[in-house]
PDB file of C-alpha atoms in Angstrom:
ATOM      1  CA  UNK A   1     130.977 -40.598 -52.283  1.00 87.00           C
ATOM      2  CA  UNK A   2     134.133 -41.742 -54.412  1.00 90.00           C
ATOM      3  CA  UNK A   3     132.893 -44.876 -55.485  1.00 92.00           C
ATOM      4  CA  UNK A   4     129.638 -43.010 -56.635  1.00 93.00           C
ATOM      5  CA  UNK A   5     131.146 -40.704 -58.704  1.00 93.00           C
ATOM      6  CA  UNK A   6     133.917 -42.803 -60.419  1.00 94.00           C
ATOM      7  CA  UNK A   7     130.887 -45.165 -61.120  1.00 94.00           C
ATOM      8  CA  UNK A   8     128.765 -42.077 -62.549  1.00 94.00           C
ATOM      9  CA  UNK A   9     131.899 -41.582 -64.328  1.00 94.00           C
ATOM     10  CA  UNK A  10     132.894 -45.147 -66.057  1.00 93.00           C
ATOM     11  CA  UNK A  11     129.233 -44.790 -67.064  1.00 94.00           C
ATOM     12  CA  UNK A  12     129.697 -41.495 -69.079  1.00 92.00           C
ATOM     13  CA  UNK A  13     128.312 -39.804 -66.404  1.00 94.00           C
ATOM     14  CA  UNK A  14     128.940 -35.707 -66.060  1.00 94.00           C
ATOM     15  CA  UNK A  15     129.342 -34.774 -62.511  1.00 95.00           C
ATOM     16  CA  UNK A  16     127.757 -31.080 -62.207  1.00 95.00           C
ATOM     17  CA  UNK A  17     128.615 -30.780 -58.134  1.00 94.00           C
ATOM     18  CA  UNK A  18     128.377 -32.001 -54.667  1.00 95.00           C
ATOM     19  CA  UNK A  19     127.004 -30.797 -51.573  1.00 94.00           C
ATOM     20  CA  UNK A  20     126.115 -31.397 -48.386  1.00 95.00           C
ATOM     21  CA  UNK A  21     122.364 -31.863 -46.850  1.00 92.00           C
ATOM     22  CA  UNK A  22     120.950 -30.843 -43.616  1.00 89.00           C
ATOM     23  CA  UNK A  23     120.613 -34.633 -42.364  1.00 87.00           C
ATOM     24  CA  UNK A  24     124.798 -34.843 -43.267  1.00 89.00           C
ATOM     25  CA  UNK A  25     124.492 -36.783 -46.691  1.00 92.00           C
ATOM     26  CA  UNK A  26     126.483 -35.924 -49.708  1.00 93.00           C
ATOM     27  CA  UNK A  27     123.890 -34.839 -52.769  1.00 94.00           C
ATOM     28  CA  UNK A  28     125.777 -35.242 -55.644  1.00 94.00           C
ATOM     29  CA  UNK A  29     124.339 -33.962 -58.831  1.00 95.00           C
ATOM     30  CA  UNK A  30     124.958 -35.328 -62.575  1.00 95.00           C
ATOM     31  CA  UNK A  31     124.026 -35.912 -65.936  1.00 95.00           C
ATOM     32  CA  UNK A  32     124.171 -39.637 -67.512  1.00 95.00           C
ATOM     33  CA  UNK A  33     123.252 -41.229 -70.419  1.00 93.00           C
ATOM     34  CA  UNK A  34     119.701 -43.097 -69.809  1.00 90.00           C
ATOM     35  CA  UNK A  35     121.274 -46.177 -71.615  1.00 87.00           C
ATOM     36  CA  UNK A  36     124.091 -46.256 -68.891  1.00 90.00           C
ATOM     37  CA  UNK A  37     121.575 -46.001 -65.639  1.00 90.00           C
ATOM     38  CA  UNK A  38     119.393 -49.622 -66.513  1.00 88.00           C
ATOM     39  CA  UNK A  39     120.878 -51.147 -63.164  1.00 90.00           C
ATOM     40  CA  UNK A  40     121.511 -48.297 -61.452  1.00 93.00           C
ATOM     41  CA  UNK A  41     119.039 -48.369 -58.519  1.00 92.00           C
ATOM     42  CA  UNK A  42     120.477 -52.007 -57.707  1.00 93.00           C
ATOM     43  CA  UNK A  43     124.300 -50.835 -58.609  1.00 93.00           C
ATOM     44  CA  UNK A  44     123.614 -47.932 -56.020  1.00 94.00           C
ATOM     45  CA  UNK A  45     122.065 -49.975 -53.591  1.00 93.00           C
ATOM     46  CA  UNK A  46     125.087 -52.201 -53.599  1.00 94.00           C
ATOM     47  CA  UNK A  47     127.910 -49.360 -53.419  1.00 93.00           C
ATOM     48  CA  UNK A  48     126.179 -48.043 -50.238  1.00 92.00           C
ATOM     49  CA  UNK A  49     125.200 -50.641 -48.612  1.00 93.00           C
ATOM     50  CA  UNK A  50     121.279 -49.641 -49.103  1.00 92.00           C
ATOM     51  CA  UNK A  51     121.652 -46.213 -47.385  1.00 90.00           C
ATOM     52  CA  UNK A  52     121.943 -43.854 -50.784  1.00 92.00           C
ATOM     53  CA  UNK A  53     118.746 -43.286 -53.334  1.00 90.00           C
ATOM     54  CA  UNK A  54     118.794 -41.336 -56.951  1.00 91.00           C
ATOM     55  CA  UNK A  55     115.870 -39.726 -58.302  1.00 92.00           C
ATOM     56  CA  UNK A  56     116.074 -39.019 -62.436  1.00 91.00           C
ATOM     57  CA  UNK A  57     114.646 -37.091 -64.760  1.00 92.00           C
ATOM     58  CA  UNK A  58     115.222 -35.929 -68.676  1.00 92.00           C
ATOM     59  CA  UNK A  59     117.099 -33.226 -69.564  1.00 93.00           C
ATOM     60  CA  UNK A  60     118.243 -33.331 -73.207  1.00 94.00           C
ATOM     61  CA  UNK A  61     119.339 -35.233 -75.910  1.00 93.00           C
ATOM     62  CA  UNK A  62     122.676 -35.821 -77.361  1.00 91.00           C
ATOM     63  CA  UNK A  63     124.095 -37.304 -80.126  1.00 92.00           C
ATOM     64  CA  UNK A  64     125.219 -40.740 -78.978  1.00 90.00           C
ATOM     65  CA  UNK A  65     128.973 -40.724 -79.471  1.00 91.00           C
ATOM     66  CA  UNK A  66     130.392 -42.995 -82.508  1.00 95.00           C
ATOM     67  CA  UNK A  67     132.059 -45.815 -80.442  1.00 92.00           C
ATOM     68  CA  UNK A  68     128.888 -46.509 -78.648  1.00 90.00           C
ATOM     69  CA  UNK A  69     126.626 -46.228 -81.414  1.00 92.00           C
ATOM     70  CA  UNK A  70     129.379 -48.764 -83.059  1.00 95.00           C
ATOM     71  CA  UNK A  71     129.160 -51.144 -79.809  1.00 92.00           C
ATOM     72  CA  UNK A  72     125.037 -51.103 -79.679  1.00 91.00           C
ATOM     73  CA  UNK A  73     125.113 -52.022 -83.382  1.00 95.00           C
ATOM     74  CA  UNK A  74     127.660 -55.068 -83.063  1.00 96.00           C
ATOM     75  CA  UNK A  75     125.387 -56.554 -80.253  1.00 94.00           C
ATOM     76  CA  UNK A  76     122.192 -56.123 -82.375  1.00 94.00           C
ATOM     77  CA  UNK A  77     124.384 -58.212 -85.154  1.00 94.00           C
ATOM     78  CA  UNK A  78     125.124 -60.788 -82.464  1.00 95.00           C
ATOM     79  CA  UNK A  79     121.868 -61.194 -81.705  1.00 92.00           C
ATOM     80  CA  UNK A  80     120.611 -61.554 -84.799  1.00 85.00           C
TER      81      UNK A  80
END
């Protein structure tokens, strides 16, 4: 469950809570960016060696904060 949340976390990821199910799994819930989860099926997959599965859906929007905005625009330049 550690290595899921500090990856949730490097990925801007707001953890909103943990808890246990009836079959003894750890549900955590959180909030992410939808830019940060592209790869995060296989990512997951990988940390938990195929046993853990996430299920999304929308919430909000957000402004997108400046550094990252700064980031996606210096990769659309490259690639250009």
């Amino acid at each position: 469950v550690g290595a899921v949340m500090s990856d949730l976390s490097g990925r801007r990821g707001r953890v909103l809570g943990t808890e246990q199910t009836s079959g003894g799994r750890t549900l955590v819930r959180a909030e992410v960016p939808e830019i940060e989860i592209g790869r995060y099926a296989i990512d997951l997959r990988s940390m938990s060696h195929g046993t853990a599965r996430f299920d999304r859906r929308y919430v909000r929007h957000e402004p997108m904060p400046q550094q990252v905005a700064e980031r996606l625009r210096e990769q659309e330049r490259a690639a250009s």
